[in-house]
Amino acid sequence: MAIVRRELSALRRPDGLPNTVLQQIQLLSSWENWSTRSVHKSGEEMRIISLSRWIRDIFMQASTQVLFGDTMMQLSPNLMEDFYTFDDRSWMVLYSIPMPWSLKMRLALKRTQHAIKIYLNLSPKRKSDASLVMKQLEEAMKGEGFLQGDAPAVLSLIYWGFNTNAWKACFWCMCYIINDPNLLNAITEEVQPIVETSSCPADLAANLRQCPKLKSTYLETLRFTASTGSARESQTEQLLGGKKIRAHTDLVIVYREMLMDSDIFGIDSDKFVWHRFLNNDELSKGPGFRPFGGGVGQCPGRFLAQSEILSLIALAVTRFNLEVDVVSSVPDLDTKTPSLGMMGPVNGQDMLVRVTRKISEQPDKTSHLARIGS
């Protein structure tokens, strides 16, 4: 995991994992490279799309392409669907749900790991376009002598970490933005000059972190939709909330209780308020704001996830006209299914969005950054 953590921190290195992932997101979010599986209805200049599927496909395809190169999708064209089936039920692993209730999850995980096993057995030449981190992981596992044994399981865990939460946070953030025309216009105006002047994807992501309205909306989305937790062991006997906690007691910390605490975030903490962090930036620095967990268990990919989310939102609102379809609305949070990070929408719910291409985003009429893949 040290290899992965080191690579995830290389946010500004041109050939680093974060920058190459952002390059793929930029390409995949263009009109020409649109995920056809997300389209419900289309015309020459209009599409009605599943917002969740569009975002999920972009993030999944970007990470797969960067980590494994072209070969993985050629070998296993159903990899994304298998992963989605597993990911939607991945909580069953943590709760040790037995057969037959976990059958779909187990079969999907088995197929995902089998695809990775086939990939690992390929010659280095077939995998020459894989990421540096994937090559380093293979070498490290060879040195430990378990490439044919546990390697597919280890890599599937890393692959799952890349793809399970970021798309959900981006989905909810875009839901709230598109559902509020005033907020959509405000954020579009805020990010437009940055999209036009940023020289590369990493530069764009860094500059977007300085956009107060976009950043506040992002932070409020994390607060409102995260359901993270941490496991700890008490080292000494303590008195907590009138209860005696003995030494060496296993504890589960549910961060959502803090994220929804009205004493910390105000009497309207049960509502989504996009400007909450705009009015009080210190809220994101306090001990009550832990959307990515805390301590040694804090998500190592949180900075890449932020870059992915802010970048896709900025590209989407500047490239396209976006409005909620007449038959759609913001979905309900699925608060019943156990979550390992960000909560998803209630099963069967989605936001359908009507998308048209902005005149300013036609070929040869945009900035250097917006033209790439648009």
Tab-separated table of C-alpha atoms in Angstrom:
chain	number	residue	atom	x	y	z
A	1	MET	CA	0.000	0.000	0.000
A	2	ALA	CA	2.997	2.314	0.470
A	3	ILE	CA	3.480	2.244	-3.304
A	4	VAL	CA	-0.121	3.307	-3.879
A	5	ARG	CA	-0.024	6.037	-1.227
A	6	ARG	CA	3.163	7.488	-2.699
A	7	GLU	CA	1.753	7.564	-6.218
A	8	LEU	CA	-1.560	9.076	-5.102
A	9	SER	CA	0.313	12.003	-3.567
A	10	ALA	CA	2.054	12.903	-6.861
A	11	LEU	CA	-0.692	15.376	-7.766
A	12	ARG	CA	1.360	17.720	-9.959
A	13	ARG	CA	3.807	15.302	-11.603
A	14	PRO	CA	3.015	15.225	-15.365
A	15	ASP	CA	3.423	11.451	-15.629
A	16	GLY	CA	1.948	10.737	-12.188
A	17	LEU	CA	-1.147	8.639	-11.645
A	18	PRO	CA	-3.429	11.564	-10.663
A	19	ASN	CA	-2.611	13.633	-13.749
A	20	THR	CA	-3.076	10.719	-16.150
A	21	VAL	CA	-6.430	9.844	-14.532
A	22	LEU	CA	-7.543	13.465	-14.911
A	23	GLN	CA	-6.473	13.415	-18.562
A	24	GLN	CA	-8.707	10.410	-19.152
A	25	ILE	CA	-11.637	12.054	-17.368
A	26	GLN	CA	-11.210	15.079	-19.593
A	27	LEU	CA	-11.356	12.919	-22.720
A	28	LEU	CA	-14.176	10.642	-21.593
A	29	SER	CA	-16.411	13.549	-20.580
A	30	SER	CA	-16.475	14.978	-24.091
A	31	TRP	CA	-19.517	14.920	-26.377
A	32	GLU	CA	-17.845	12.554	-28.875
A	33	ASN	CA	-16.660	10.075	-26.241
A	34	TRP	CA	-19.963	9.935	-24.373
A	35	SER	CA	-20.833	6.712	-22.541
A	36	THR	CA	-23.615	5.263	-24.711
A	37	ARG	CA	-24.824	3.123	-21.800
A	38	SER	CA	-25.826	6.281	-19.950
A	39	VAL	CA	-28.045	7.622	-22.765
A	40	HIS	CA	-31.803	7.132	-22.406
A	41	LYS	CA	-32.796	9.244	-25.409
A	42	SER	CA	-30.795	11.153	-27.981
A	43	GLY	CA	-31.141	13.545	-30.891
A	44	GLU	CA	-28.622	15.310	-33.070
A	45	GLU	CA	-27.822	17.954	-30.459
A	46	MET	CA	-29.628	16.661	-27.329
A	47	ARG	CA	-29.314	13.715	-24.964
A	48	ILE	CA	-31.281	12.611	-21.932
A	49	ILE	CA	-28.872	10.722	-19.711
A	50	SER	CA	-28.645	8.769	-16.503
A	51	LEU	CA	-26.408	11.057	-14.465
A	52	SER	CA	-25.241	8.271	-12.150
A	53	ARG	CA	-24.298	5.950	-15.014
A	54	TRP	CA	-22.478	8.691	-16.937
A	55	ILE	CA	-20.327	9.683	-13.976
A	56	ARG	CA	-19.714	6.117	-12.859
A	57	ASP	CA	-18.644	5.002	-16.330
A	58	ILE	CA	-16.250	7.952	-16.702
A	59	PHE	CA	-14.506	7.332	-13.374
A	60	MET	CA	-14.415	3.564	-13.827
A	61	GLN	CA	-13.128	3.652	-17.385
A	62	ALA	CA	-10.534	6.297	-16.542
A	63	SER	CA	-9.053	4.335	-13.636
A	64	THR	CA	-9.119	1.052	-15.578
A	65	GLN	CA	-7.411	2.590	-18.586
A	66	VAL	CA	-4.721	4.283	-16.505
A	67	LEU	CA	-4.006	1.391	-14.146
A	68	PHE	CA	-4.004	-1.474	-16.646
A	69	GLY	CA	-3.687	0.149	-20.073
A	70	ASP	CA	-5.769	-0.875	-23.098
A	71	THR	CA	-5.266	-4.606	-22.630
A	72	MET	CA	-7.559	-5.147	-19.635
A	73	MET	CA	-10.762	-4.007	-21.358
A	74	GLN	CA	-9.814	-5.962	-24.472
A	75	LEU	CA	-9.392	-9.139	-22.428
A	76	SER	CA	-12.446	-8.589	-20.223
A	77	PRO	CA	-15.079	-6.395	-21.923
A	78	ASN	CA	-17.565	-7.179	-19.133
A	79	LEU	CA	-15.199	-6.077	-16.359
A	80	MET	CA	-17.087	-2.864	-15.586
A	81	GLU	CA	-20.451	-4.598	-15.292
A	82	ASP	CA	-18.956	-7.328	-13.090
A	83	PHE	CA	-17.355	-4.704	-10.874
A	84	TYR	CA	-20.608	-2.730	-10.581
A	85	THR	CA	-22.441	-5.888	-9.492
A	86	PHE	CA	-19.807	-6.507	-6.831
A	87	ASP	CA	-19.502	-2.892	-5.721
A	88	ASP	CA	-23.242	-2.480	-5.171
A	89	ARG	CA	-23.096	-5.442	-2.787
A	90	SER	CA	-19.579	-5.020	-1.373
A	91	TRP	CA	-20.963	-4.271	2.097
A	92	MET	CA	-21.821	-7.980	2.280
A	93	VAL	CA	-18.103	-8.769	2.579
A	94	LEU	CA	-17.728	-6.630	5.716
A	95	TYR	CA	-20.851	-8.161	7.271
A	96	SER	CA	-19.934	-11.731	6.222
A	97	ILE	CA	-23.308	-12.307	4.566
A	98	PRO	CA	-23.506	-16.051	3.805
A	99	MET	CA	-24.764	-17.866	0.742
A	100	PRO	CA	-27.169	-17.821	-1.026
A	101	TRP	CA	-27.876	-14.151	-0.246
A	102	SER	CA	-24.371	-13.083	-1.264
A	103	LEU	CA	-24.196	-15.247	-4.403
A	104	LYS	CA	-24.281	-12.364	-6.933
A	105	MET	CA	-21.605	-10.478	-5.044
A	106	ARG	CA	-19.318	-13.502	-4.753
A	107	LEU	CA	-19.652	-14.466	-8.407
A	108	ALA	CA	-19.005	-10.916	-9.574
A	109	LEU	CA	-15.924	-10.634	-7.348
A	110	LYS	CA	-14.676	-13.995	-8.619
A	111	ARG	CA	-15.024	-12.842	-12.238
A	112	THR	CA	-13.235	-9.561	-11.451
A	113	GLN	CA	-10.350	-11.375	-9.773
A	114	HIS	CA	-10.187	-13.891	-12.638
A	115	ALA	CA	-9.833	-11.032	-15.131
A	116	ILE	CA	-6.961	-9.599	-13.070
A	117	LYS	CA	-5.338	-13.045	-12.863
A	118	ILE	CA	-5.403	-13.395	-16.649
A	119	TYR	CA	-3.921	-9.918	-16.964
A	120	LEU	CA	-1.070	-10.724	-14.565
A	121	ASN	CA	-0.122	-13.775	-16.625
A	122	LEU	CA	0.404	-11.711	-19.770
A	123	SER	CA	3.876	-10.930	-21.052
A	124	PRO	CA	5.400	-7.552	-20.086
A	125	LYS	CA	5.075	-6.449	-23.714
A	126	ARG	CA	1.280	-6.883	-23.611
A	127	LYS	CA	1.192	-4.721	-20.477
A	128	SER	CA	3.647	-2.035	-21.575
A	129	ASP	CA	1.062	0.770	-21.349
A	130	ALA	CA	0.117	-0.010	-17.739
A	131	SER	CA	0.710	2.631	-15.073
A	132	LEU	CA	3.973	2.868	-13.189
A	133	VAL	CA	2.185	2.008	-9.944
A	134	MET	CA	0.783	-1.218	-11.451
A	135	LYS	CA	4.234	-2.261	-12.658
A	136	GLN	CA	5.700	-1.494	-9.235
A	137	LEU	CA	2.962	-3.484	-7.505
A	138	GLU	CA	3.624	-6.484	-9.738
A	139	GLU	CA	7.336	-6.342	-8.991
A	140	ALA	CA	6.716	-6.000	-5.263
A	141	MET	CA	4.360	-8.979	-5.244
A	142	LYS	CA	6.814	-11.074	-7.236
A	143	GLY	CA	9.409	-10.284	-4.602
A	144	GLU	CA	7.032	-11.533	-1.927
A	145	GLY	CA	6.375	-14.710	-3.898
A	146	PHE	CA	2.588	-14.583	-4.073
A	147	LEU	CA	1.900	-13.345	-7.603
A	148	GLN	CA	-0.093	-16.452	-8.569
A	149	GLY	CA	-1.830	-16.770	-5.242
A	150	ASP	CA	-3.110	-13.675	-3.480
A	151	ALA	CA	-2.144	-11.059	-6.074
A	152	PRO	CA	-5.548	-10.927	-7.835
A	153	ALA	CA	-7.266	-10.452	-4.473
A	154	VAL	CA	-4.851	-7.665	-3.457
A	155	LEU	CA	-5.198	-5.849	-6.776
A	156	SER	CA	-8.985	-6.187	-6.796
A	157	LEU	CA	-9.025	-4.524	-3.369
A	158	ILE	CA	-6.927	-1.615	-4.684
A	159	TYR	CA	-9.127	-1.430	-7.797
A	160	TRP	CA	-12.223	-1.329	-5.591
A	161	GLY	CA	-10.704	1.484	-3.520
A	162	PHE	CA	-10.194	3.536	-6.678
A	163	ASN	CA	-13.768	3.108	-7.890
A	164	THR	CA	-16.239	2.739	-5.041
A	165	ASN	CA	-16.758	6.228	-3.598
A	166	ALA	CA	-15.606	9.091	-5.831
A	167	TRP	CA	-18.360	8.648	-8.407
A	168	LYS	CA	-21.045	8.769	-5.707
A	169	ALA	CA	-19.733	12.025	-4.267
A	170	CYS	CA	-19.564	13.521	-7.760
A	171	PHE	CA	-23.079	12.277	-8.552
A	172	TRP	CA	-24.619	13.897	-5.480
A	173	CYS	CA	-22.685	17.124	-5.987
A	174	MET	CA	-23.890	17.412	-9.582
A	175	CYS	CA	-27.447	16.509	-8.553
A	176	TYR	CA	-27.582	19.411	-6.118
A	177	ILE	CA	-25.951	21.816	-8.580
A	178	ILE	CA	-28.141	20.949	-11.571
A	179	ASN	CA	-31.290	20.966	-9.431
A	180	ASP	CA	-30.609	24.587	-8.421
A	181	PRO	CA	-30.395	26.817	-11.554
A	182	ASN	CA	-29.031	29.750	-9.539
A	183	LEU	CA	-26.248	27.624	-8.086
A	184	LEU	CA	-25.540	26.107	-11.511
A	185	ASN	CA	-25.146	29.563	-13.040
A	186	ALA	CA	-22.997	30.807	-10.153
A	187	ILE	CA	-20.604	27.866	-10.341
A	188	THR	CA	-20.424	28.018	-14.141
A	189	GLU	CA	-19.432	31.686	-13.959
A	190	GLU	CA	-16.888	30.901	-11.259
A	191	VAL	CA	-15.124	28.057	-13.074
A	192	GLN	CA	-15.392	29.272	-16.697
A	193	PRO	CA	-12.251	31.458	-16.671
A	194	ILE	CA	-10.289	28.723	-14.896
A	195	VAL	CA	-11.226	26.096	-17.475
A	196	GLU	CA	-10.248	28.521	-20.229
A	197	THR	CA	-6.835	29.414	-18.800
A	198	SER	CA	-5.597	26.203	-17.122
A	199	SER	CA	-2.767	24.609	-19.062
A	200	CYS	CA	-3.233	20.944	-18.108
A	201	PRO	CA	-5.598	18.719	-16.074
A	202	ALA	CA	-3.458	18.886	-12.929
A	203	ASP	CA	-3.334	22.685	-13.205
A	204	LEU	CA	-7.118	22.791	-13.632
A	205	ALA	CA	-7.713	20.651	-10.538
A	206	ALA	CA	-5.360	22.768	-8.427
A	207	ASN	CA	-7.010	26.010	-9.536
A	208	LEU	CA	-10.529	24.683	-8.932
A	209	ARG	CA	-9.680	24.118	-5.266
A	210	GLN	CA	-9.543	27.904	-4.961
A	211	CYS	CA	-13.145	28.371	-6.176
A	212	PRO	CA	-15.134	29.165	-3.004
A	213	LYS	CA	-18.632	28.340	-4.285
A	214	LEU	CA	-17.614	25.079	-5.929
A	215	LYS	CA	-15.518	24.066	-2.923
A	216	SER	CA	-18.316	24.850	-0.452
A	217	THR	CA	-20.789	22.784	-2.497
A	218	TYR	CA	-18.301	19.911	-2.597
A	219	LEU	CA	-17.680	20.013	1.165
A	220	GLU	CA	-21.388	20.178	1.948
A	221	THR	CA	-21.983	17.205	-0.357
A	222	LEU	CA	-19.407	15.190	1.562
A	223	ARG	CA	-20.967	16.186	4.882
A	224	PHE	CA	-24.484	15.388	3.775
A	225	THR	CA	-23.893	12.083	1.953
A	226	ALA	CA	-20.909	10.425	3.691
A	227	SER	CA	-21.421	7.458	5.979
A	228	THR	CA	-17.877	6.560	6.936
A	229	GLY	CA	-16.698	4.834	10.080
A	230	SER	CA	-13.541	3.746	11.836
A	231	ALA	CA	-12.612	0.855	14.085
A	232	ARG	CA	-10.495	1.561	17.161
A	233	GLU	CA	-9.330	-0.198	20.328
A	234	SER	CA	-9.319	1.667	23.636
A	235	GLN	CA	-5.871	1.588	25.205
A	236	THR	CA	-6.945	2.616	28.698
A	237	GLU	CA	-10.150	2.657	30.696
A	238	GLN	CA	-12.202	5.782	29.963
A	239	LEU	CA	-15.517	7.334	30.913
A	240	LEU	CA	-17.413	8.411	27.785
A	241	GLY	CA	-20.929	9.819	27.849
A	242	GLY	CA	-21.526	8.373	31.290
A	243	LYS	CA	-20.443	4.902	30.104
A	244	LYS	CA	-17.320	3.112	31.264
A	245	ILE	CA	-15.140	1.935	28.368
A	246	ARG	CA	-12.730	-0.730	29.554
A	247	ALA	CA	-9.189	-1.000	28.246
A	248	HIS	CA	-8.789	-3.051	25.032
A	249	THR	CA	-12.446	-2.662	24.076
A	250	ASP	CA	-13.162	-2.678	20.328
A	251	LEU	CA	-14.965	0.493	19.246
A	252	VAL	CA	-16.723	1.528	16.038
A	253	ILE	CA	-16.829	5.274	15.391
A	254	VAL	CA	-19.732	6.312	13.143
A	255	TYR	CA	-18.733	9.660	11.641
A	256	ARG	CA	-22.173	10.363	10.188
A	257	GLU	CA	-23.441	11.117	13.675
A	258	MET	CA	-20.918	13.966	13.856
A	259	LEU	CA	-21.542	15.122	10.286
A	260	MET	CA	-25.240	15.573	11.075
A	261	ASP	CA	-24.701	17.095	14.538
A	262	SER	CA	-26.686	20.336	14.861
A	263	ASP	CA	-24.354	21.548	17.633
A	264	ILE	CA	-21.522	21.561	15.083
A	265	PHE	CA	-23.210	22.382	11.783
A	266	GLY	CA	-26.288	24.335	12.876
A	267	ILE	CA	-29.992	23.693	13.388
A	268	ASP	CA	-30.421	22.986	9.662
A	269	SER	CA	-27.775	20.223	9.653
A	270	ASP	CA	-30.406	17.769	8.367
A	271	LYS	CA	-30.672	19.797	5.135
A	272	PHE	CA	-28.316	20.343	2.200
A	273	VAL	CA	-27.137	23.965	2.311
A	274	TRP	CA	-24.529	24.566	-0.380
A	275	HIS	CA	-23.136	27.758	1.182
A	276	ARG	CA	-22.661	26.289	4.692
A	277	PHE	CA	-18.864	26.099	4.303
A	278	LEU	CA	-18.747	29.321	2.276
A	279	ASN	CA	-19.967	31.195	5.325
A	280	ASN	CA	-17.703	29.326	7.757
A	281	ASP	CA	-14.630	27.702	6.248
A	282	GLU	CA	-13.437	26.626	9.718
A	283	LEU	CA	-16.136	23.926	9.743
A	284	SER	CA	-14.066	21.785	7.389
A	285	LYS	CA	-11.065	21.954	9.730
A	286	GLY	CA	-12.838	20.912	12.919
A	287	PRO	CA	-12.846	17.431	14.492
A	288	GLY	CA	-16.505	16.937	13.564
A	289	PHE	CA	-15.810	16.910	9.817
A	290	ARG	CA	-14.455	13.467	8.930
A	291	PRO	CA	-15.990	12.409	5.579
A	292	PHE	CA	-12.854	10.437	4.666
A	293	GLY	CA	-12.402	8.813	8.065
A	294	GLY	CA	-9.533	9.694	10.361
A	295	GLY	CA	-6.185	8.645	11.730
A	296	VAL	CA	-4.315	5.790	10.089
A	297	GLY	CA	-7.521	4.730	8.353
A	298	GLN	CA	-8.034	8.037	6.559
A	299	CYS	CA	-8.618	7.504	2.838
A	300	PRO	CA	-5.292	7.905	0.985
A	301	GLY	CA	-7.099	8.766	-2.256
A	302	ARG	CA	-9.037	11.737	-0.883
A	303	PHE	CA	-6.987	14.347	-2.775
A	304	LEU	CA	-7.274	12.497	-6.083
A	305	ALA	CA	-11.016	12.040	-5.492
A	306	GLN	CA	-11.407	15.778	-4.920
A	307	SER	CA	-9.472	16.526	-8.113
A	308	GLU	CA	-11.590	14.092	-10.123
A	309	ILE	CA	-14.871	15.458	-8.788
A	310	LEU	CA	-14.103	19.161	-9.145
A	311	SER	CA	-12.642	18.636	-12.620
A	312	LEU	CA	-15.584	16.687	-14.005
A	313	ILE	CA	-18.074	19.188	-12.595
A	314	ALA	CA	-16.173	22.141	-14.097
A	315	LEU	CA	-15.865	20.471	-17.482
A	316	ALA	CA	-19.529	19.450	-17.517
A	317	VAL	CA	-20.992	22.848	-16.621
A	318	THR	CA	-18.775	24.726	-19.093
A	319	ARG	CA	-19.170	22.290	-21.993
A	320	PHE	CA	-22.885	21.543	-21.727
A	321	ASN	CA	-26.268	23.004	-20.902
A	322	LEU	CA	-27.645	20.837	-18.102
A	323	GLU	CA	-31.183	20.684	-16.747
A	324	VAL	CA	-33.180	18.127	-14.813
A	325	ASP	CA	-35.526	16.201	-17.087
A	326	VAL	CA	-39.218	16.902	-16.472
A	327	VAL	CA	-39.854	13.391	-15.128
A	328	SER	CA	-36.870	13.406	-12.762
A	329	SER	CA	-35.696	14.904	-9.452
A	330	VAL	CA	-32.931	14.526	-6.872
A	331	PRO	CA	-32.974	10.894	-5.653
A	332	ASP	CA	-33.289	9.904	-2.010
A	333	LEU	CA	-30.207	8.858	-0.068
A	334	ASP	CA	-30.073	5.141	0.632
A	335	THR	CA	-29.680	5.293	4.402
A	336	LYS	CA	-30.693	1.654	4.949
A	337	THR	CA	-28.067	-0.267	2.995
A	338	PRO	CA	-24.769	-0.441	4.940
A	339	SER	CA	-22.228	1.928	3.431
A	340	LEU	CA	-18.443	1.785	3.322
A	341	GLY	CA	-18.063	5.459	2.486
A	342	MET	CA	-20.450	7.544	0.426
A	343	MET	CA	-24.097	6.552	0.387
A	344	GLY	CA	-25.690	5.826	-2.963
A	345	PRO	CA	-29.211	6.617	-4.154
A	346	VAL	CA	-32.145	4.399	-3.222
A	347	ASN	CA	-32.201	1.388	-5.518
A	348	GLY	CA	-33.960	2.247	-8.772
A	349	GLN	CA	-33.691	6.012	-8.305
A	350	ASP	CA	-31.531	8.250	-10.465
A	351	MET	CA	-31.441	11.756	-11.901
A	352	LEU	CA	-32.210	12.044	-15.601
A	353	VAL	CA	-30.571	15.099	-17.139
A	354	ARG	CA	-31.252	16.817	-20.442
A	355	VAL	CA	-27.910	17.710	-22.040
A	356	THR	CA	-27.183	19.966	-24.993
A	357	ARG	CA	-23.834	21.148	-26.224
A	358	LYS	CA	-22.977	24.785	-25.686
A	359	ILE	CA	-22.249	26.803	-28.821
A	360	SER	CA	-18.986	27.989	-27.296
A	361	GLU	CA	-17.871	24.367	-26.964
A	362	GLN	CA	-18.045	23.539	-30.670
A	363	PRO	CA	-14.726	22.325	-32.152
A	364	ASP	CA	-12.026	24.950	-32.741
A	365	LYS	CA	-13.889	27.610	-30.735
A	366	THR	CA	-12.661	26.835	-27.228
A	367	SER	CA	-9.624	27.207	-25.040
A	368	HIS	CA	-6.715	24.774	-25.193
A	369	LEU	CA	-7.992	22.822	-22.179
A	370	ALA	CA	-11.650	22.638	-23.215
A	371	ARG	CA	-10.740	21.523	-26.750
A	372	ILE	CA	-9.019	18.354	-25.608
A	373	GLY	CA	-11.524	15.644	-26.410
A	374	SER	CA	-14.517	17.996	-26.520
